[in-house]
C-alpha cells in the first residue's frame, strides 16, 4: 500500500513522508496501528487516485488538505505539508501549503517532528532535521522554538502527557518556557473545548494519576474553575478507581467496555457544586455521554449509601444500580470503601446485571391478557421476582407473569 502511494506520488510530482507520533513510536519499538502521512503537493489529489487504484474508501476532511484512507481496519491520514501563522495566541492558526521541513518545524516537540521518507529514491530513510532522535535517546521533551507554548498552549498538557507516558523529562529551556507561559495565564487564551480534549486524552492514558499530580504541581487546576483544588482526596480516589477498573475487567466478566476516562473525569470534578459542574460542562463542551455519567453520579451519591446493608434483597440492589451506567457504578465502588456496599455492587455485576426475562410483551398478548398498557409494569415486577426467587423456566415466568397481571389489574385468576 505504501509502495503504491509512493509510486502514485512520484508520477504526480509529489513527495510523501510518514511523520509525527508514528515515527516516534516506530523508533521506540511501539506497535502502531494508524499512520500519518505528509504530502509535498495536494494530498487530496493523491488520496483520490490512490483510493481509486486500490478500490478503498476514503474521507475528505474539513481541515485544510486532509483526507483519510481506510485500509484493513487501519486509518491512514494524509495531509498536505503546511505552515501555520498565528494571528492571536491560542486561536487556531492560518494555514498555507508548504514543504516538509516547515511542516515539521511547526510541530510541538522534537520527538514528534521526525519523518520517514516514503519516496522511491530514499524509501525508509529517517529525516531528523531537529535532533528528535537524540532527544528520544536522552528521554527529553523539547520544543522546537520559543513561541511553541504561546502558539498552542494545549502543548503544556501534551508536554506533560509525553513526559509521564514515556518517563521522560521536560528539557530545561522548554520547562522554563512552559512555566513562563503558565505565569502569563496563557491557558486563558485557549478555547476551553480544546482544553477538555487534552484533559480527556490525559485521562485516557493508563493510570492517569501521575499525569494529574504533575498538572496539579505545574499548572494547578484553576484553569478549569478559579477555586478548584485538587489534592490527596482526589489522588486516593484515582488509585481506588485504578483498582476498581482492574477488578471490573478481571473479575466481573461482563465483557462490556466502559469508558475508563469518564470515571476519572467524574473523580476530578466530584467536589464541585451541581451549579458549577453544569457551568463547567457548558464552557468546556463536555460530550453528552460524559455529562450523563457525571450528573447521575452527583445526583445519586447519597442514594447509593442505601446499598451499605448486609440483608438487602437482590431486587432492591437491582432497582438502585440498574438505571445507572457501569461507569457510575464503578465510580461508586471506588468512592465508598464500605464493605457491604462494595459486596452488593460486586453481587450486582456477578449475578444481577446480566439477568433478563425469557418472555416478552407479545407472550402476554398471546395469553389474551388485556390491557396492554400494564405489560411494562408486569415485566418489571416479574424481573424483580426472578432476581429474588430465581425463576428458571419460561413456563414459570409465564405463570408468575399472569399472577402479577391479575394483581395489578385486580382480575380474578381463571
Ligand atoms: N502536533 C503538534 N501540536 C499539537 C498537536 C499535534 O505539533 N498541539 C503534531 C505532532 O507532530 C504530533 C502530530 O501532530 O506527533 C500528531 O498529533 P497527535 O495524533 O495528537 O499526537 P501523537 O504524537 O500521535 O500522540 P499520541 O501518541 O498520543 O496519539
Short mmCIF file of C-alpha atoms and ligand atoms in Angstrom, two decimals:
data_model
loop_
_atom_site.label_atom_id
_atom_site.label_comp_id
_atom_site.label_asym_id
_atom_site.label_seq_id
_atom_site.Cartn_x
_atom_site.Cartn_y
_atom_site.Cartn_z
CA UNK A 1 0.00 0.00 0.00
CA UNK A 2 2.75 2.47 0.97
CA UNK A 3 4.78 1.42 -2.10
CA UNK A 4 1.77 2.13 -4.26
CA UNK A 5 1.32 5.53 -2.61
CA UNK A 6 4.97 6.18 -3.27
CA UNK A 7 4.61 5.35 -7.00
CA UNK A 8 1.44 7.43 -7.35
CA UNK A 9 3.16 10.37 -5.64
CA UNK A 10 6.20 10.18 -7.94
CA UNK A 11 4.01 10.10 -11.04
CA UNK A 12 2.25 13.24 -9.84
CA UNK A 13 5.49 15.01 -8.96
CA UNK A 14 4.82 14.86 -5.21
CA UNK A 15 6.88 13.68 -2.23
CA UNK A 16 5.40 11.75 0.67
CA UNK A 17 6.60 11.06 4.21
CA UNK A 18 5.42 9.28 7.31
CA UNK A 19 5.51 11.84 10.16
CA UNK A 20 4.88 12.71 13.78
CA UNK A 21 3.93 10.39 16.63
CA UNK A 22 4.00 7.33 14.35
CA UNK A 23 7.71 7.81 13.59
CA UNK A 24 8.43 8.35 17.32
CA UNK A 25 6.53 5.18 18.20
CA UNK A 26 8.23 3.12 15.49
CA UNK A 27 11.64 4.25 16.77
CA UNK A 28 10.85 3.20 20.33
CA UNK A 29 9.50 -0.11 19.08
CA UNK A 30 5.87 0.53 19.93
CA UNK A 31 3.24 -1.07 17.70
CA UNK A 32 1.48 1.47 15.50
CA UNK A 33 -1.99 0.96 14.16
CA UNK A 34 -2.76 4.13 12.25
CA UNK A 35 -0.41 6.17 10.08
CA UNK A 36 0.11 9.90 9.45
CA UNK A 37 1.44 10.87 6.05
CA UNK A 38 2.51 14.32 4.88
CA UNK A 39 2.44 15.14 1.18
CA UNK A 40 4.52 17.82 -0.52
CA UNK A 41 1.74 18.52 -3.04
CA UNK A 42 -2.03 18.25 -2.90
CA UNK A 43 -2.88 15.40 -0.53
CA UNK A 44 -6.49 15.27 -1.72
CA UNK A 45 -5.49 14.61 -5.35
CA UNK A 46 -3.11 11.87 -4.22
CA UNK A 47 -5.69 10.22 -1.93
CA UNK A 48 -8.35 10.24 -4.65
CA UNK A 49 -6.01 8.49 -7.08
CA UNK A 50 -4.73 6.00 -4.53
CA UNK A 51 -8.17 5.13 -3.19
CA UNK A 52 -9.48 4.57 -6.70
CA UNK A 53 -6.41 2.42 -7.67
CA UNK A 54 -6.93 0.25 -4.60
CA UNK A 55 -10.71 0.34 -4.50
CA UNK A 56 -10.59 1.62 -0.91
CA UNK A 57 -12.92 4.04 0.87
CA UNK A 58 -11.60 7.47 1.83
CA UNK A 59 -12.91 10.57 3.56
CA UNK A 60 -12.00 14.16 2.88
CA UNK A 61 -11.96 16.35 5.99
CA UNK A 62 -12.93 19.95 6.60
CA UNK A 63 -9.50 20.92 7.83
CA UNK A 64 -7.00 22.09 5.24
CA UNK A 65 -5.85 19.49 2.64
CA UNK A 66 -6.51 16.39 4.77
CA UNK A 67 -8.12 13.05 3.96
CA UNK A 68 -8.15 9.54 5.38
CA UNK A 69 -7.98 6.17 3.64
CA UNK A 70 -9.35 3.15 5.50
CA UNK A 71 -7.27 0.05 4.91
CA UNK A 72 -7.81 -3.35 6.60
CA UNK A 73 -9.20 -1.75 9.76
CA UNK A 74 -6.43 0.86 9.91
CA UNK A 75 -6.62 4.57 9.27
CA UNK A 76 -4.09 6.31 7.09
CA UNK A 77 -4.29 10.09 7.41
CA UNK A 78 -2.86 12.15 4.57
CA UNK A 79 -2.17 15.87 4.96
CA UNK A 80 -0.76 18.47 2.62
CA UNK A 81 2.53 19.79 4.06
CA UNK A 82 1.73 23.13 5.68
CA UNK A 83 2.96 26.18 7.55
CA UNK A 84 0.91 27.89 10.19
CA UNK A 85 0.60 31.58 11.02
CA UNK A 86 -0.80 32.59 14.36
CA UNK A 87 -2.87 35.77 14.31
CA UNK A 88 -3.75 35.66 18.02
CA UNK A 89 -2.11 33.40 20.58
CA UNK A 90 -4.37 30.48 21.46
CA UNK A 91 -6.52 30.77 18.31
CA UNK A 92 -6.29 28.18 15.59
CA UNK A 93 -3.68 29.23 13.01
CA UNK A 94 -3.99 30.38 9.42
CA UNK A 95 -2.62 27.60 7.25
CA UNK A 96 -0.78 27.50 3.88
CA UNK A 97 0.75 24.72 1.75
CA UNK A 98 4.45 24.30 2.36
CA UNK A 99 7.43 21.94 2.47
CA UNK A 100 8.21 19.02 4.74
CA UNK A 101 10.85 20.92 6.70
CA UNK A 102 8.46 23.79 7.50
CA UNK A 103 5.71 21.33 8.27
CA UNK A 104 7.98 19.60 10.79
CA UNK A 105 9.09 22.91 12.28
CA UNK A 106 5.51 23.91 13.21
CA UNK A 107 5.18 20.79 15.38
CA UNK A 108 5.15 20.56 19.17
CA UNK A 109 8.29 18.66 20.24
CA UNK A 110 11.44 17.40 18.58
CA UNK A 111 10.47 13.78 19.30
CA UNK A 112 7.27 14.37 17.29
CA UNK A 113 8.98 16.25 14.46
CA UNK A 114 10.72 13.42 12.63
CA UNK A 115 9.73 11.90 9.30
CA UNK A 116 10.45 8.74 7.34
CA UNK A 117 10.72 9.12 3.58
CA UNK A 118 8.29 7.07 1.51
CA UNK A 119 9.81 8.26 -1.76
CA UNK A 120 11.39 5.77 -4.12
CA UNK A 121 14.81 7.45 -4.11
CA UNK A 122 15.34 7.14 -0.34
CA UNK A 123 12.48 4.95 0.86
CA UNK A 124 12.64 4.27 4.61
CA UNK A 125 15.24 6.96 5.40
CA UNK A 126 14.80 8.84 8.67
CA UNK A 127 14.55 12.60 8.24
CA UNK A 128 15.52 14.18 11.51
CA UNK A 129 16.01 17.91 10.99
CA UNK A 130 15.59 18.95 14.64
CA UNK A 131 17.51 16.25 16.55
CA UNK A 132 14.45 14.30 17.56
CA UNK A 133 16.31 11.00 17.64
CA UNK A 134 18.91 12.34 20.05
CA UNK A 135 16.15 13.67 22.35
CA UNK A 136 14.32 10.36 22.09
CA UNK A 137 17.51 8.60 23.20
CA UNK A 138 18.09 11.08 26.03
CA UNK A 139 14.44 10.96 27.07
CA UNK A 140 13.75 14.67 26.60
CA UNK A 141 10.62 16.56 25.66
CA UNK A 142 11.89 19.68 23.91
CA UNK A 143 10.04 22.37 21.94
CA UNK A 144 11.37 23.41 18.53
CA UNK A 145 11.21 27.14 19.18
CA UNK A 146 10.48 29.55 21.99
CA UNK A 147 6.98 30.55 20.82
CA UNK A 148 5.70 26.99 20.84
CA UNK A 149 3.56 27.23 24.01
CA UNK A 150 2.27 30.66 23.01
CA UNK A 151 1.22 29.44 19.60
CA UNK A 152 -0.51 26.45 21.05
CA UNK A 153 -0.94 26.45 24.85
CA UNK A 154 -2.51 22.97 24.78
CA UNK A 155 1.10 21.83 24.31
CA UNK A 156 1.52 22.41 28.05
CA UNK A 157 -0.68 19.36 28.59
CA UNK A 158 0.92 17.48 25.72
CA UNK A 159 4.39 18.03 27.21
CA UNK A 160 3.19 16.56 30.50
CA UNK A 161 1.48 13.69 28.70
CA UNK A 162 4.60 12.61 26.77
CA UNK A 163 6.88 13.21 29.75
CA UNK A 164 4.84 10.95 32.00
CA UNK A 165 3.90 8.37 29.37
CA UNK A 166 7.50 7.65 28.41
CA UNK A 167 9.05 8.55 31.79
CA UNK A 168 10.96 11.32 30.02
CA UNK A 169 11.95 14.75 31.31
CA UNK A 170 10.83 18.13 30.05
CA UNK A 171 14.08 19.71 28.87
CA UNK A 172 15.29 22.68 30.92
CA UNK A 173 14.66 25.57 28.49
CA UNK A 174 11.36 24.01 27.49
CA UNK A 175 10.42 23.82 31.16
CA UNK A 176 11.18 27.48 31.73
CA UNK A 177 9.15 28.43 28.61
CA UNK A 178 6.34 26.30 29.93
CA UNK A 179 6.45 27.97 33.35
CA UNK A 180 6.59 31.39 31.72
CA UNK A 181 3.53 30.58 29.60
CA UNK A 182 1.66 29.45 32.71
CA UNK A 183 2.57 32.52 34.70
CA UNK A 184 1.35 34.66 31.77
CA UNK A 185 -2.00 32.89 32.11
CA UNK A 186 -1.73 31.67 28.56
CA UNK A 187 -4.35 28.97 29.10
CA UNK A 188 -6.96 31.74 29.34
CA UNK A 189 -6.48 32.37 25.62
CA UNK A 190 -7.41 28.85 24.53
CA UNK A 191 -10.86 27.70 23.53
CA UNK A 192 -11.90 25.60 26.57
CA UNK A 193 -13.16 22.84 24.27
CA UNK A 194 -9.54 22.22 23.26
CA UNK A 195 -8.56 22.04 26.92
CA UNK A 196 -11.31 19.48 27.52
CA UNK A 197 -9.87 17.37 24.68
CA UNK A 198 -6.38 17.45 26.22
CA UNK A 199 -7.64 16.61 29.72
CA UNK A 200 -9.62 13.70 28.33
CA UNK A 201 -6.57 12.46 26.39
CA UNK A 202 -4.65 12.52 29.65
CA UNK A 203 -7.40 10.67 31.48
CA UNK A 204 -7.34 8.04 28.72
CA UNK A 205 -3.71 7.23 29.47
CA UNK A 206 -3.05 4.15 31.59
CA UNK A 207 -3.32 5.05 35.32
CA UNK A 208 -3.66 8.82 34.86
CA UNK A 209 -2.88 9.76 38.48
CA UNK A 210 0.77 10.57 37.79
CA UNK A 211 -0.29 12.93 34.99
CA UNK A 212 -2.85 14.68 37.20
CA UNK A 213 -0.32 15.12 40.02
CA UNK A 214 2.09 16.68 37.56
CA UNK A 215 -0.51 19.07 36.14
CA UNK A 216 -1.50 19.98 39.67
CA UNK A 217 2.07 20.78 40.66
CA UNK A 218 3.00 22.66 37.50
CA UNK A 219 -0.22 24.33 36.44
CA UNK A 220 -2.84 23.83 39.17
CA UNK A 221 -6.48 23.35 38.18
CA UNK A 222 -7.53 27.00 38.30
CA UNK A 223 -7.84 26.90 34.51
CA UNK A 224 -10.99 24.80 34.97
CA UNK A 225 -12.51 26.75 37.82
CA UNK A 226 -10.85 29.50 39.80
CA UNK A 227 -11.47 27.83 43.17
CA UNK A 228 -10.82 24.28 42.04
CA UNK A 229 -8.32 22.49 44.26
CA UNK A 230 -7.03 19.01 43.59
CA UNK A 231 -5.28 17.16 46.39
CA UNK A 232 -4.92 13.98 48.42
CA UNK A 233 -8.63 13.27 48.38
CA UNK A 234 -8.53 13.08 44.57
CA UNK A 235 -5.23 11.21 44.47
CA UNK A 236 -6.60 8.50 46.75
CA UNK A 237 -9.78 8.32 44.72
CA UNK A 238 -7.81 7.94 41.48
CA UNK A 239 -5.90 4.99 42.99
CA UNK A 240 -9.11 3.37 44.12
CA UNK A 241 -10.54 3.84 40.63
CA UNK A 242 -7.45 2.10 39.16
CA UNK A 243 -8.24 -0.86 41.41
CA UNK A 244 -11.98 -0.79 40.75
CA UNK A 245 -11.43 -0.78 36.99
CA UNK A 246 -8.96 -3.63 37.24
CA UNK A 247 -11.46 -5.61 39.27
CA UNK A 248 -14.20 -4.80 36.80
CA UNK A 249 -12.21 -6.09 33.83
CA UNK A 250 -10.62 -9.07 35.55
CA UNK A 251 -13.30 -10.34 37.88
CA UNK A 252 -16.73 -9.28 36.79
CA UNK A 253 -16.70 -10.97 33.36
CA UNK A 254 -19.26 -8.70 31.84
CA UNK A 255 -17.46 -8.09 28.55
CA UNK A 256 -18.92 -4.63 28.32
CA UNK A 257 -16.36 -1.94 27.51
CA UNK A 258 -16.59 1.02 29.82
CA UNK A 259 -15.14 4.48 29.25
CA UNK A 260 -12.45 4.50 31.93
CA UNK A 261 -11.61 8.14 31.38
CA UNK A 262 -15.10 9.30 32.29
CA UNK A 263 -14.78 7.58 35.67
CA UNK A 264 -11.59 9.58 36.30
CA UNK A 265 -13.17 12.76 34.93
CA UNK A 266 -16.01 12.32 37.42
CA UNK A 267 -13.46 11.95 40.22
CA UNK A 268 -11.73 15.15 39.17
CA UNK A 269 -14.97 17.12 39.31
CA UNK A 270 -16.87 15.40 42.10
CA UNK A 271 -16.30 18.11 44.71
CA UNK A 272 -17.79 20.89 42.58
CA UNK A 273 -21.34 22.01 43.31
CA UNK A 274 -24.00 20.94 40.78
CA UNK A 275 -24.29 24.55 39.63
CA UNK A 276 -20.55 24.85 38.97
CA UNK A 277 -20.49 21.45 37.31
CA UNK A 278 -23.24 22.45 34.97
CA UNK A 279 -21.47 25.68 34.04
CA UNK A 280 -18.20 23.86 33.51
CA UNK A 281 -19.81 21.21 31.30
CA UNK A 282 -21.13 24.01 29.10
CA UNK A 283 -17.93 26.04 28.97
CA UNK A 284 -15.65 23.07 28.29
CA UNK A 285 -18.08 21.36 25.92
CA UNK A 286 -18.31 18.03 27.71
CA UNK A 287 -19.82 15.36 25.50
CA UNK A 288 -23.35 14.15 26.16
CA UNK A 289 -22.18 10.75 27.43
CA UNK A 290 -19.77 12.44 29.86
CA UNK A 291 -22.48 14.74 31.22
CA UNK A 292 -24.95 11.91 31.72
CA UNK A 293 -22.46 9.97 33.83
CA UNK A 294 -21.12 12.91 35.84
CA UNK A 295 -24.57 14.28 36.65
CA UNK A 296 -26.04 10.90 37.51
CA UNK A 297 -23.16 10.28 39.96
CA UNK A 298 -23.74 13.66 41.54
CA UNK A 299 -27.48 13.00 41.80
CA UNK A 300 -27.18 9.51 43.27
CA UNK A 301 -24.23 9.96 45.55
CA UNK A 302 -26.34 9.78 48.72
CA UNK A 303 -28.94 7.33 47.46
CA UNK A 304 -26.22 4.79 46.79
CA UNK A 305 -25.47 4.60 50.53
CA UNK A 306 -28.63 2.51 50.86
CA UNK A 307 -26.54 -0.32 49.47
CA UNK A 308 -24.41 -0.37 52.60
CA UNK A 309 -26.52 -3.05 54.27
CA UNK A 310 -25.99 -6.71 54.72
CA UNK A 311 -29.51 -8.00 54.25
CA UNK A 312 -30.74 -6.38 51.15
CA UNK A 313 -32.86 -8.11 48.55
CA UNK A 314 -31.31 -8.65 45.13
CA UNK A 315 -34.21 -6.79 43.54
CA UNK A 316 -33.51 -3.79 45.79
CA UNK A 317 -29.86 -3.77 44.71
CA UNK A 318 -31.03 -4.00 41.13
CA UNK A 319 -33.51 -1.15 41.49
CA UNK A 320 -30.74 1.15 42.71
CA UNK A 321 -28.00 0.12 40.30
CA UNK A 322 -29.67 -0.97 37.07
CA UNK A 323 -30.66 2.56 35.99
CA UNK A 324 -27.04 3.71 36.33
CA UNK A 325 -24.25 3.38 33.77
CA UNK A 326 -21.47 0.91 34.58
CA UNK A 327 -19.09 3.88 34.73
CA UNK A 328 -21.15 5.44 37.54
CA UNK A 329 -21.30 2.14 39.42
CA UNK A 330 -17.52 1.67 39.15
CA UNK A 331 -17.11 5.21 40.42
CA UNK A 332 -19.28 4.47 43.46
CA UNK A 333 -17.36 1.27 44.14
CA UNK A 334 -14.18 3.32 44.31
CA UNK A 335 -15.72 6.27 46.14
CA UNK A 336 -17.25 4.31 49.02
CA UNK A 337 -14.84 1.94 50.75
CA UNK A 338 -17.71 0.40 52.83
CA UNK A 339 -17.61 -3.34 52.56
CA UNK A 340 -21.34 -4.11 52.43
CA UNK A 341 -21.82 -1.53 49.72
CA UNK A 342 -18.94 -2.95 47.72
CA UNK A 343 -20.13 -6.53 48.18
CA UNK A 344 -23.54 -5.54 46.90
CA UNK A 345 -22.02 -3.86 43.84
CA UNK A 346 -19.93 -6.98 43.18
CA UNK A 347 -23.05 -9.09 43.61
CA UNK A 348 -24.83 -6.89 41.08
CA UNK A 349 -22.07 -7.26 38.49
CA UNK A 350 -21.68 -11.01 39.06
CA UNK A 351 -25.29 -12.10 39.46
CA UNK A 352 -27.80 -9.45 38.52
CA UNK A 353 -26.61 -7.22 35.68
CA UNK A 354 -26.83 -10.00 33.09
CA UNK A 355 -30.24 -11.37 34.13
CA UNK A 356 -33.10 -10.96 31.68
CA UNK A 357 -36.54 -12.45 31.21
CA UNK A 358 -37.25 -15.26 28.78
CA UNK A 359 -40.67 -13.86 27.96
CA UNK A 360 -41.73 -10.64 26.28
CA UNK A 361 -44.85 -8.49 25.97
CA UNK A 362 -46.02 -10.49 22.96
CA UNK A 363 -46.17 -13.62 25.13
CA UNK A 364 -48.58 -11.80 27.46
CA UNK A 365 -50.64 -10.80 24.45
CA UNK A 366 -50.79 -14.41 23.24
CA UNK A 367 -52.19 -15.32 26.65
CA UNK A 368 -55.01 -12.85 25.95
CA UNK A 369 -54.14 -10.51 28.83
CA UNK A 370 -55.69 -7.05 28.44
CA UNK A 371 -54.95 -4.10 28.69
CA UNK A 372 -51.52 -4.00 27.09
CA UNK A 373 -50.70 -0.76 28.92
CA UNK A 374 -49.70 -2.72 32.07
CA UNK A 375 -47.25 -5.08 30.31
CA UNK A 376 -44.25 -2.88 31.12
CA UNK A 377 -45.08 -2.89 34.81
CA UNK A 378 -45.78 -6.65 34.78
CA UNK A 379 -42.45 -7.47 33.18
CA UNK A 380 -40.61 -5.19 35.58
CA UNK A 381 -42.14 -6.86 38.63
CA UNK A 382 -41.54 -10.26 37.07
CA UNK A 383 -37.84 -9.43 36.67
CA UNK A 384 -37.61 -8.40 40.34
CA UNK A 385 -39.29 -11.65 41.32
CA UNK A 386 -36.86 -13.58 39.14
CA UNK A 387 -33.92 -11.82 40.80
CA UNK A 388 -35.24 -12.63 44.31
CA UNK A 389 -36.67 -16.10 43.76
CA UNK A 390 -34.74 -17.33 40.72
CA UNK A 391 -37.39 -18.40 38.20
CA UNK A 392 -35.76 -21.00 35.98
CA UNK A 393 -38.09 -21.72 33.09
CA UNK A 394 -40.24 -19.90 30.60
CA UNK A 395 -43.29 -21.71 31.91
CA UNK A 396 -42.60 -20.44 35.44
CA UNK A 397 -42.19 -16.93 34.09
CA UNK A 398 -45.47 -17.12 32.18
CA UNK A 399 -47.38 -18.35 35.19
CA UNK A 400 -45.88 -15.72 37.53
CA UNK A 401 -46.50 -13.02 34.93
CA UNK A 402 -50.17 -13.94 34.82
CA UNK A 403 -50.42 -13.71 38.64
CA UNK A 404 -48.72 -10.30 38.63
CA UNK A 405 -51.01 -9.14 35.87
CA UNK A 406 -54.14 -10.16 37.83
CA UNK A 407 -52.81 -8.46 40.96
CA UNK A 408 -52.13 -5.25 39.11
CA UNK A 409 -55.47 -5.20 37.32
CA UNK A 410 -57.28 -6.88 40.25
CA UNK A 411 -58.76 -9.50 37.91
CA UNK A 412 -59.61 -12.92 39.28
CA UNK A 413 -57.45 -15.84 38.14
CA UNK A 414 -59.48 -18.00 35.77
N1 LIG B 1 1.02 18.11 16.83
C1 LIG B 1 1.57 19.33 17.19
N2 LIG B 1 0.93 20.15 18.10
C2 LIG B 1 -0.24 19.76 18.65
C3 LIG B 1 -0.83 18.54 18.29
C4 LIG B 1 -0.16 17.73 17.38
O1 LIG B 1 2.63 19.67 16.72
N3 LIG B 1 -0.87 20.57 19.51
C5 LIG B 1 1.72 17.26 15.84
C6 LIG B 1 2.83 16.40 16.44
O2 LIG B 1 3.83 16.26 15.47
C7 LIG B 1 2.13 15.06 16.67
C8 LIG B 1 1.23 15.01 15.44
O3 LIG B 1 0.81 16.35 15.23
O4 LIG B 1 3.04 13.99 16.69
C9 LIG B 1 0.03 14.11 15.61
O5 LIG B 1 -0.77 14.56 16.69
P1 LIG B 1 -1.47 13.56 17.68
O6 LIG B 1 -2.09 12.44 16.91
O7 LIG B 1 -2.34 14.36 18.58
O8 LIG B 1 -0.25 13.11 18.56
P2 LIG B 1 0.66 11.85 18.64
O9 LIG B 1 2.05 12.38 18.72
O10 LIG B 1 0.40 10.85 17.57
O11 LIG B 1 0.27 11.36 20.08
P3 LIG B 1 -0.47 10.06 20.60
O12 LIG B 1 0.59 9.03 20.66
O13 LIG B 1 -0.97 10.45 21.95
O14 LIG B 1 -1.58 9.79 19.63
#
